[in-house]
Short mmCIF file of C-alpha atoms and ligand atoms in Angstrom, two decimals:
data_model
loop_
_atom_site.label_atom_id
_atom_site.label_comp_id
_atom_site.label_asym_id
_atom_site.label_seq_id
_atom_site.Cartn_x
_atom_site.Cartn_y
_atom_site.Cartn_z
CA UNK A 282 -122.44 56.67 13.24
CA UNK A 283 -119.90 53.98 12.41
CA UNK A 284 -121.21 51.76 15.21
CA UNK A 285 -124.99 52.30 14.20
CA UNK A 286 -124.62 51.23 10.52
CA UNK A 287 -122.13 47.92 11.41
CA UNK A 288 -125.35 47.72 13.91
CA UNK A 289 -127.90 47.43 11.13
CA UNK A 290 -125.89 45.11 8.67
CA UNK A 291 -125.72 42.74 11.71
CA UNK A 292 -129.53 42.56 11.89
CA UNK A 293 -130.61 42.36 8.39
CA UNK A 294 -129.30 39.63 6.17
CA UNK A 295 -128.72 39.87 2.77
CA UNK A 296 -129.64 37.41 0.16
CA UNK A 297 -128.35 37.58 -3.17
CA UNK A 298 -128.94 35.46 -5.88
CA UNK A 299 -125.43 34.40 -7.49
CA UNK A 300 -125.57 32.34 -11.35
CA UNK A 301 -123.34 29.10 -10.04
CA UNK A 302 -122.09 28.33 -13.59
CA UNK A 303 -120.77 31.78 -14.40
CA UNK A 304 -120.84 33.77 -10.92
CA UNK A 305 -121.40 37.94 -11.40
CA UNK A 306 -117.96 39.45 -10.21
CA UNK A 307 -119.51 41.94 -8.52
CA UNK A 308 -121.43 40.10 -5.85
CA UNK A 309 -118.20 37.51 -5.47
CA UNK A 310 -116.36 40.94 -4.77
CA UNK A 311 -118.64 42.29 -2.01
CA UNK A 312 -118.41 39.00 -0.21
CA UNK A 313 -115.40 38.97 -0.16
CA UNK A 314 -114.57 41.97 0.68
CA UNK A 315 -117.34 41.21 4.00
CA UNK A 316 -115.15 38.17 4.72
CA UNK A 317 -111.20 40.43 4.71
CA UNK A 318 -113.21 42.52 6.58
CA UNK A 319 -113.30 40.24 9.34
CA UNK A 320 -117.47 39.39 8.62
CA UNK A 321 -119.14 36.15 8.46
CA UNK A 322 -120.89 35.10 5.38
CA UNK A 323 -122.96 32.15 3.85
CA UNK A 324 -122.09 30.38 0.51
CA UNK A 325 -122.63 27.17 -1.30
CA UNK A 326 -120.91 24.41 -1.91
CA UNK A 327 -121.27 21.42 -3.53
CA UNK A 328 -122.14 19.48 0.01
CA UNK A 329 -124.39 21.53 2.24
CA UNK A 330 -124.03 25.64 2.67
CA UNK A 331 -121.08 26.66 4.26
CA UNK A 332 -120.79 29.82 7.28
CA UNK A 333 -117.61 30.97 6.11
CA UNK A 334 -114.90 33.23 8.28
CA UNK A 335 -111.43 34.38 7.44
CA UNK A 336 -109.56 31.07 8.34
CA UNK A 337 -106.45 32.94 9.59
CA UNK A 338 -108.42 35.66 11.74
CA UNK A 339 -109.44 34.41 15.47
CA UNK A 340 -112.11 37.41 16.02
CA UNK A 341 -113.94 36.43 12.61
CA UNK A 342 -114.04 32.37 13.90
CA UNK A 343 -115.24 33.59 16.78
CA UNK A 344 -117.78 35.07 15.40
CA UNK A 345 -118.70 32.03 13.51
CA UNK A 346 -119.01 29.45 16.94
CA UNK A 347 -121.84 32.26 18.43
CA UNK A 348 -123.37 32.38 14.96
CA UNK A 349 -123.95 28.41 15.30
CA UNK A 350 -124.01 28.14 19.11
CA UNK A 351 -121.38 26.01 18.16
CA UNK A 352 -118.95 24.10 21.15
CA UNK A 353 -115.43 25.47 21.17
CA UNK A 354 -113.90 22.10 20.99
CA UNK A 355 -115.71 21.35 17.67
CA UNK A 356 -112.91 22.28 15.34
CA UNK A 357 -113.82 23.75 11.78
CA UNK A 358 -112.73 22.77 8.04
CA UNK A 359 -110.48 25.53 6.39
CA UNK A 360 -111.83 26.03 2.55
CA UNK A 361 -108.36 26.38 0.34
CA UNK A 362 -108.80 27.30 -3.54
CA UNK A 363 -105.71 25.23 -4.83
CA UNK A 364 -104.78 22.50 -4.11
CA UNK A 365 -101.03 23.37 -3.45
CA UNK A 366 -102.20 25.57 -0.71
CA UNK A 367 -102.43 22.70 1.33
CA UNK A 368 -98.89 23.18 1.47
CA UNK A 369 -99.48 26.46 3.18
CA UNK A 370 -101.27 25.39 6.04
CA UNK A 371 -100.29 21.93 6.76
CA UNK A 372 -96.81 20.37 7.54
CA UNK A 373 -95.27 17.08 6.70
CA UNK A 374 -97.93 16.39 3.91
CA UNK A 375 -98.03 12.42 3.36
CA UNK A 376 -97.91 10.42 -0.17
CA UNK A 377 -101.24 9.13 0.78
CA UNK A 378 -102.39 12.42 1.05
CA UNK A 379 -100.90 13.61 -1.91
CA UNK A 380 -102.42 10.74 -3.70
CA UNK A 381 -105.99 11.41 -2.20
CA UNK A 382 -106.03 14.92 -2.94
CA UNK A 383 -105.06 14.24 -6.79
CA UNK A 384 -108.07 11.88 -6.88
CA UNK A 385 -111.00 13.92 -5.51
CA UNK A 386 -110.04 17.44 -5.35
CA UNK A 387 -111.63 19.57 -5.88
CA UNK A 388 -114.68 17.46 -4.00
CA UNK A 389 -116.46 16.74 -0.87
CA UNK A 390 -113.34 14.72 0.92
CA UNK A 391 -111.85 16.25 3.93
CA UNK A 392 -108.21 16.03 5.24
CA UNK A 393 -107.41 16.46 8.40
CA UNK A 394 -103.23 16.79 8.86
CA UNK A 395 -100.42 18.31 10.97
CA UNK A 396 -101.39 21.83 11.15
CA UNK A 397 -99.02 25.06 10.66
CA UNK A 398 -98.53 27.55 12.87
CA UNK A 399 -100.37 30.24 11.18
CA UNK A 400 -103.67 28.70 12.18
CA UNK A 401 -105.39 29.93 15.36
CA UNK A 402 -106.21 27.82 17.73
CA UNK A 403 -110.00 28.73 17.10
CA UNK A 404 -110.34 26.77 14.10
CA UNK A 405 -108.84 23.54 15.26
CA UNK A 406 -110.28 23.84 18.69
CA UNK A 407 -106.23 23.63 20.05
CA UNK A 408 -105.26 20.88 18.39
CA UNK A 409 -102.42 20.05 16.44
CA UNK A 410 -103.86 19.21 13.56
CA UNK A 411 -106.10 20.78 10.58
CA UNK A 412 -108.41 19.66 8.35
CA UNK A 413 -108.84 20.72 4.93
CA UNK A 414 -111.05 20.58 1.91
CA UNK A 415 -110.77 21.84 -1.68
CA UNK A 416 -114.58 22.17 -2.85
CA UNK A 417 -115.96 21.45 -5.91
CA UNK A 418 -118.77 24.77 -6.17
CA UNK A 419 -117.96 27.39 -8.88
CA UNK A 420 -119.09 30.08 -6.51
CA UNK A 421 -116.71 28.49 -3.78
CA UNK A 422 -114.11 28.88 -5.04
CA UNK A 423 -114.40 32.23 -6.39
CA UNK A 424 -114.98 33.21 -3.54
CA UNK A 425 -112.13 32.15 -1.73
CA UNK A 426 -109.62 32.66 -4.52
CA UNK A 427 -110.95 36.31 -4.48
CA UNK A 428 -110.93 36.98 -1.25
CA UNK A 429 -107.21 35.64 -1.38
CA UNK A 430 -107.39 33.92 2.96
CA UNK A 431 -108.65 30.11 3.63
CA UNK A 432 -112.35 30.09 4.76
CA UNK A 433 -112.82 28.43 7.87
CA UNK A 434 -116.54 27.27 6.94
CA UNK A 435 -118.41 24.21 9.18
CA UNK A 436 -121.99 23.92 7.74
CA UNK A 437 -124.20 27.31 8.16
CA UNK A 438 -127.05 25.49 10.16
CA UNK A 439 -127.77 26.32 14.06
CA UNK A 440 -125.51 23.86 15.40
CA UNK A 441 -127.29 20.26 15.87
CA UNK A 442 -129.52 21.28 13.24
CA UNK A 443 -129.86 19.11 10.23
CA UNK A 444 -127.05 20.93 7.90
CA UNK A 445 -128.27 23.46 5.10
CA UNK A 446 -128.96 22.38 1.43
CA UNK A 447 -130.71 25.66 0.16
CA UNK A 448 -130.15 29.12 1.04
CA UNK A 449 -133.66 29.00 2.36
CA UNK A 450 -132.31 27.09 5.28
CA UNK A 451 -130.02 29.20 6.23
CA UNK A 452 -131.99 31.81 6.35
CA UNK A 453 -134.44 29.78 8.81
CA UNK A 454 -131.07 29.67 11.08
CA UNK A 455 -129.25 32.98 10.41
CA UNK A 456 -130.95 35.29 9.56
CA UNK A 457 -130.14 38.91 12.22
CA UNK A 458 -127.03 36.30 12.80
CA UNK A 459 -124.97 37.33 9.56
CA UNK A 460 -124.71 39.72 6.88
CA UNK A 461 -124.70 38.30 4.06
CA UNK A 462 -126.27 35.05 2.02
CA UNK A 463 -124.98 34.12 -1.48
CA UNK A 464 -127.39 31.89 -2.85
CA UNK A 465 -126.45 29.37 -5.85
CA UNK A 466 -129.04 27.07 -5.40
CA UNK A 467 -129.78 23.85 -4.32
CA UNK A 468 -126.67 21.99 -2.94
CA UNK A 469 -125.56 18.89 -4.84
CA UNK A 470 -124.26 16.35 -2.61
CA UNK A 471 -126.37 17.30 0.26
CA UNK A 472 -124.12 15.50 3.14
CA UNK A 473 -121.22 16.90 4.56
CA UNK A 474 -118.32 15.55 3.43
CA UNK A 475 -116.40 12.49 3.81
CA UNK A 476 -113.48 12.94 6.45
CA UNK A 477 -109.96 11.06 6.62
CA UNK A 478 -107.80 11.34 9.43
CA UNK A 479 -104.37 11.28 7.27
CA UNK A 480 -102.21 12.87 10.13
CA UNK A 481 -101.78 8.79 11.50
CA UNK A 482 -100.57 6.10 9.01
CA UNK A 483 -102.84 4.16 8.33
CA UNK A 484 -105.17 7.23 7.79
CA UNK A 485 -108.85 6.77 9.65
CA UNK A 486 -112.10 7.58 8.56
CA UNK A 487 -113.62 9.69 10.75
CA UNK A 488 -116.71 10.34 8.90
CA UNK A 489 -118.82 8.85 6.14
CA UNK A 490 -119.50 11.20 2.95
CA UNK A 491 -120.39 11.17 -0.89
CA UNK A 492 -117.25 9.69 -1.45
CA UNK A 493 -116.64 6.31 -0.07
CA UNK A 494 -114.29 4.13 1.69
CA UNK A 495 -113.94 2.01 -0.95
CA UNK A 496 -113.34 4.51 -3.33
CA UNK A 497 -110.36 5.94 -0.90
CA UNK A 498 -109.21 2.23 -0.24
CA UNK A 499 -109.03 2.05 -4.21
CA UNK A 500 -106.51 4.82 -4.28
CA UNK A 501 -104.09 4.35 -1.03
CA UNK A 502 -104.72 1.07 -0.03
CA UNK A 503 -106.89 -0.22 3.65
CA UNK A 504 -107.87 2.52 6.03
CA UNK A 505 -109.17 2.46 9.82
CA UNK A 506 -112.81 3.03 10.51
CA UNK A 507 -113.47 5.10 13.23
CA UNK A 508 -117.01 6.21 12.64
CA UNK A 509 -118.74 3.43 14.25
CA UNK A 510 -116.38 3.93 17.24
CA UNK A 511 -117.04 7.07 17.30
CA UNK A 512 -120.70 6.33 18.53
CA UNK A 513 -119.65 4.51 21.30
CA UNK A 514 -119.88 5.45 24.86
CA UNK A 515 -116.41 4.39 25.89
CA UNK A 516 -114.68 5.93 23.23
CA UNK A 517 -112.84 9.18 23.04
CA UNK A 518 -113.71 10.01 19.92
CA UNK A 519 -110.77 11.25 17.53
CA UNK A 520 -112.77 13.97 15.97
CA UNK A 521 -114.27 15.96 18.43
CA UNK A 522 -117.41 17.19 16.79
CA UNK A 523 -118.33 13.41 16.69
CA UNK A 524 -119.27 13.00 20.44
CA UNK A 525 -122.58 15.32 19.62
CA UNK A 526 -125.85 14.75 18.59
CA UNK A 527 -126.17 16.43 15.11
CA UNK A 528 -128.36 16.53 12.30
CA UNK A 529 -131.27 16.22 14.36
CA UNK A 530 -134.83 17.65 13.35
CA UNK A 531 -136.88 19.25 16.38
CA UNK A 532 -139.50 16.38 15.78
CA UNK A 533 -138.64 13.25 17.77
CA UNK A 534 -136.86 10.47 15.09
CA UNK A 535 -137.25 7.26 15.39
CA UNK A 536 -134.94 5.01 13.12
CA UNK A 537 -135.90 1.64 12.51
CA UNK A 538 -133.21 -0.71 11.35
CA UNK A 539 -133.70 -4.15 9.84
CA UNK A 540 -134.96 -6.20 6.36
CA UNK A 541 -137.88 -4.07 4.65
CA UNK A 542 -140.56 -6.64 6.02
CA UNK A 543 -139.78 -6.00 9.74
CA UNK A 544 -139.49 -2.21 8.67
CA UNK A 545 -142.44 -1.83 7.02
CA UNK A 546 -144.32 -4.11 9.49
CA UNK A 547 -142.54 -2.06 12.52
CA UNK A 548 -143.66 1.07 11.33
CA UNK A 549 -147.47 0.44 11.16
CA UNK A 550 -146.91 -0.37 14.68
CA UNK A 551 -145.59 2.51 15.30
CA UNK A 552 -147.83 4.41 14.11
CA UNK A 553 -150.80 3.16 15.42
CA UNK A 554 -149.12 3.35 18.94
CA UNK A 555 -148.66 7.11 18.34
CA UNK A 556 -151.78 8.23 17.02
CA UNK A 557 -153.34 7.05 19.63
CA UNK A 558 -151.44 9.50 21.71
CA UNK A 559 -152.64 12.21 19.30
CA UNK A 560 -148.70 12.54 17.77
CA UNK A 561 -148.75 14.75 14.62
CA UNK A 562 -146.94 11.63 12.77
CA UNK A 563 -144.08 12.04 9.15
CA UNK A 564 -142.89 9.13 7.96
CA UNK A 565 -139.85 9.04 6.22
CA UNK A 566 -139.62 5.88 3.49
CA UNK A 567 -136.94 4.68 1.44
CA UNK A 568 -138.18 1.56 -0.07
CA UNK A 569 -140.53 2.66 -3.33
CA UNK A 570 -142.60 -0.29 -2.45
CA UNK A 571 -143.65 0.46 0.66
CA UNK A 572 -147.33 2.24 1.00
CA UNK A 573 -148.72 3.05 4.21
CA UNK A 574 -152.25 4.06 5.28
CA UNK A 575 -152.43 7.31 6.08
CA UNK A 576 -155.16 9.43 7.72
CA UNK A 577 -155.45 13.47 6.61
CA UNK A 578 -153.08 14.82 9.38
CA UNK A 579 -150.17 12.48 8.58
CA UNK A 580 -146.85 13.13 6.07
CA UNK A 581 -144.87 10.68 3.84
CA UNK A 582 -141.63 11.02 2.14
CA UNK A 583 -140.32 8.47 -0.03
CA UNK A 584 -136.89 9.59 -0.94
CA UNK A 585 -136.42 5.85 -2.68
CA UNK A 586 -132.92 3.94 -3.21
CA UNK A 587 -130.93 5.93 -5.48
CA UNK A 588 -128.14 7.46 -3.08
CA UNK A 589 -127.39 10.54 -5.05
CA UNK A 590 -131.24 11.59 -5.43
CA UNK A 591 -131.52 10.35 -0.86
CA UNK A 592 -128.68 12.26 -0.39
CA UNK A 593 -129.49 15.11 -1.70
CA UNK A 594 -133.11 15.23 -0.06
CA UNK A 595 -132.63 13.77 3.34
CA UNK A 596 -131.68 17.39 5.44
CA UNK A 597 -134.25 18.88 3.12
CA UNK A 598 -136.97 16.54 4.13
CA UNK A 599 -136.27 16.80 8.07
CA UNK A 600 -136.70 20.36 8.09
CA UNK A 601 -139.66 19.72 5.82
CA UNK A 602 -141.17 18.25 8.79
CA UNK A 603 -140.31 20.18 11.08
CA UNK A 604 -141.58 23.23 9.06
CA UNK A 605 -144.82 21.11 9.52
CA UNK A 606 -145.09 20.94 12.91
CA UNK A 607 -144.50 17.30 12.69
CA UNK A 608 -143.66 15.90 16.66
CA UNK A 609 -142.48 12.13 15.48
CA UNK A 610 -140.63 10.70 12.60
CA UNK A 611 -140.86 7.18 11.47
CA UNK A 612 -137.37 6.62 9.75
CA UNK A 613 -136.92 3.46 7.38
CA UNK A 614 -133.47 2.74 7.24
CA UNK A 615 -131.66 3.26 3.78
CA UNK A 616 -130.80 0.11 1.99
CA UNK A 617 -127.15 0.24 2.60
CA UNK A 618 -126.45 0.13 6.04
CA UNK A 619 -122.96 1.81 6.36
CA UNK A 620 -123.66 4.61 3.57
CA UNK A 621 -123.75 8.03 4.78
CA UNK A 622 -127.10 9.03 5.02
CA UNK A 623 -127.62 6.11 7.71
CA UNK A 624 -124.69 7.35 9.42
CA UNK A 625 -126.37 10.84 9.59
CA UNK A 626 -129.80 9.27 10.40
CA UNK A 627 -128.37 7.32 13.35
CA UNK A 628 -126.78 10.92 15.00
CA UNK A 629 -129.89 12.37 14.19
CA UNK A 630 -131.98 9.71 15.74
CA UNK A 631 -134.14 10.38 19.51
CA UNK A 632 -133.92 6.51 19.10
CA UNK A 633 -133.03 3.37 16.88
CA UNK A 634 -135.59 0.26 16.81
CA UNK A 635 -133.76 -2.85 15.63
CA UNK A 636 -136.58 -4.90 14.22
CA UNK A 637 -136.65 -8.30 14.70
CA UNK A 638 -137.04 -10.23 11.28
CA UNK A 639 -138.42 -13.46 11.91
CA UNK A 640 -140.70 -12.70 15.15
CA UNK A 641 -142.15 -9.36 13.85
CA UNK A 642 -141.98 -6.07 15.64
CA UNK A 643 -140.01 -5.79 18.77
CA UNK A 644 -142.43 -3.68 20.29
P1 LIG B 841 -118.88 20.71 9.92
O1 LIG B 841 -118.07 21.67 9.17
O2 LIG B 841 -119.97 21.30 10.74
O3 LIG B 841 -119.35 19.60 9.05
O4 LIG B 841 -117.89 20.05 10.99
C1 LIG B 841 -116.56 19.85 10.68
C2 LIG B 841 -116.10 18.60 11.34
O5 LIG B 841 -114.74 18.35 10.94
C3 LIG B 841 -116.01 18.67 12.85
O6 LIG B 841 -117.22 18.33 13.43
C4 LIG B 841 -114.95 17.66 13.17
O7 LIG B 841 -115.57 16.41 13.36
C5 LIG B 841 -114.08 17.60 11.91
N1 LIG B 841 -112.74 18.17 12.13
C6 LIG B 841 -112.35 19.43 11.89
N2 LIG B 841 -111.06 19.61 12.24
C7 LIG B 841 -110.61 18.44 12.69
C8 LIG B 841 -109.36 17.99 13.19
N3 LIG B 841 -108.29 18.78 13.29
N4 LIG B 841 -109.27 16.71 13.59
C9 LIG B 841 -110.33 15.90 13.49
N5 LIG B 841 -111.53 16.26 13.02
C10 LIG B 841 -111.70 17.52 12.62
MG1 LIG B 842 -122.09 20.75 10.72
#
């Protein structure tokens, strides 16, 4: 009897609707008591939805990985609810650390550090190190101050996906897969968030977020860069979830990089070249001036140049597309070059035209 009801929670999902100024104690309480249970659960925070797993129990991570389909080397961020716990979990805690953590905790910045051993092996994928993230989501951190253990939480999309801004996505990916949704809305930030390697001195930035590296530079002085390394071939990439292909949307993307001229002028190309071949065609625009001619069949997004507003609509607008059957994306590049969303549009892209500014389309 036991067996048949845990059977039946596993293939329905739940969705509840939780108020993410003023979160209802009771639904905070049932998920958590799902997570010391040893269950997996959804929840918001401020940058995408999280699949969240009691940190400290390896059955419940596991459970997380076949959730996602998620490689075992990947390692997961533990969610803590103060910021001393980082004390709890992490050894030999640097004054750059310190420092960082005072300036954008709670918030979407990521430390990864020397790990204690309390932590299983599952959520760092066996290494020595940890990475950890205060967020800045009322429900959040309810949740994981109530349920009293670290969440171990990577972002609650099939893995590769683009990442989950709305509990509507996650549904898309999880639902029979989990038990429980708690939906607070729309996700702020809408990228993951930034990472910082702060277990070396100087710390590394191992991936691009909301908060920049300027911003960090401003607060402990010059960091490495390891994100553009971390696309290389020949490099053994620090972070292990870095070496795969994320983000992605099942439609084909094709990023084109250069001045808005070549873009715009690269595109049309483009596009001609793959309606010919009877491609269901979404083009995804950044620059408010651009128009393009459209026939009936074909999609545009213009997300325009404000990063907050881009941010916050880019995963959003890839599964948009793919929810329309879309089989290519055109992909302007965003303004700024080395922000975040170009860094997720390059993982996400099938391929990357560089267009040639003086001699027109490379094509
Ligand atoms: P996600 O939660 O899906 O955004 O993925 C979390 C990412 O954090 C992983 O893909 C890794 O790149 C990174 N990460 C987690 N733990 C570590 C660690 N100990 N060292 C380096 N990177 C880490
Ligand atoms: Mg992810």
């Amino acid at each position: 009897m036991g067996n048949q009801k845990r059977h039946e929670i596993d293939r329905n999902t739940q969705v509840i609707r939780v108020n993410k100024m003023n979160p209802e104690r009771t639904h905070i309480e049932s998920a958590a008591q799902l997570l010391r249970k040893g269950g997996v659960i959804a929840f918001p925070t401020e940058t995408v939805y999280g699949l969240g797993a009691n940190g400290l129990h390896e059955p419940a991570i596991k459970k997380i990985y076949l959730a996602k389909k998620r490689p075992h080397d990947n390692p997961l961020i533990l969610h803590i609810g103060y910021k001393k716990d980082i004390e709890l979990y992490a050894r030999d805690v640097s004054a750059a650390t310190k420092k960082l953590i005072r300036a954008f905790w709670p918030g979407p910045l990521t430390v990864v550090v020397k790990k204690r051993k309390k932590i299983p092996d599952a959520v760092t994928g066996g290494l020595d190190t940890v990475a950890l993230r205060m967020p800045d989501n009322i429900i959040a951190l309810a949740l994981i101050r109530t349920s009293g253990v670290p969440i171990a939480a990577p972002s609650a999309n099939v893995s590769g996906k683009p990442s989950p801004t709305t509990a509507a996505h996650v549904y898309n990916d999880m639902y029979g897969k989990i038990e429980l949704i708690l939906d607070g809305g729309r996700a702020d930030v809408g990228l993951e968030s930034t990472i910082v390697d702060c277990s070396v001195d100087p710390p590394v930035l191992l991936r691009p977020g909301k908060i920049t590296r300027r911003q960090i530079e401003q607060v402990i002085g010059v960091i490495e860069n390891d994100v553009m390394k971390n696309g290389s071939l020949f490099h053994k990439p620090k972070s292990p979830g870095l070496k795969y292909r994320h983000y992605a949307p099942d439609a084909r993307l094709i990023l084109v990089e250069s001045e808005p001229p070549a873009i715009k002028s690269t595109i049309n190309a483009l596009l001609r070249q793959y309606r010919t071949q009877k491609k269901r065609i979404g083009i995804l625009a950044f620059f408010p001036g651009h128009k393009y001619h459209l026939r009936k069949n074909e999609l545009l997004v213009n997300l325009g140049m404000s990063t907050y507003r881009a941010s916050r609509k880019l995963f959003e607008t890839l599964r948009y597309f793919d929810a329309q059957k879309v089989d290519i994306i055109l992909a302007e590049s965003f303004p700024l070059s080395d922000h975040a969303i170009m860094n997720r549009l390059r993982k996400a892209a099938s391929e990357i035209i560089i267009a040639n500014n003086k001699d027109g389309p490379l094509l």
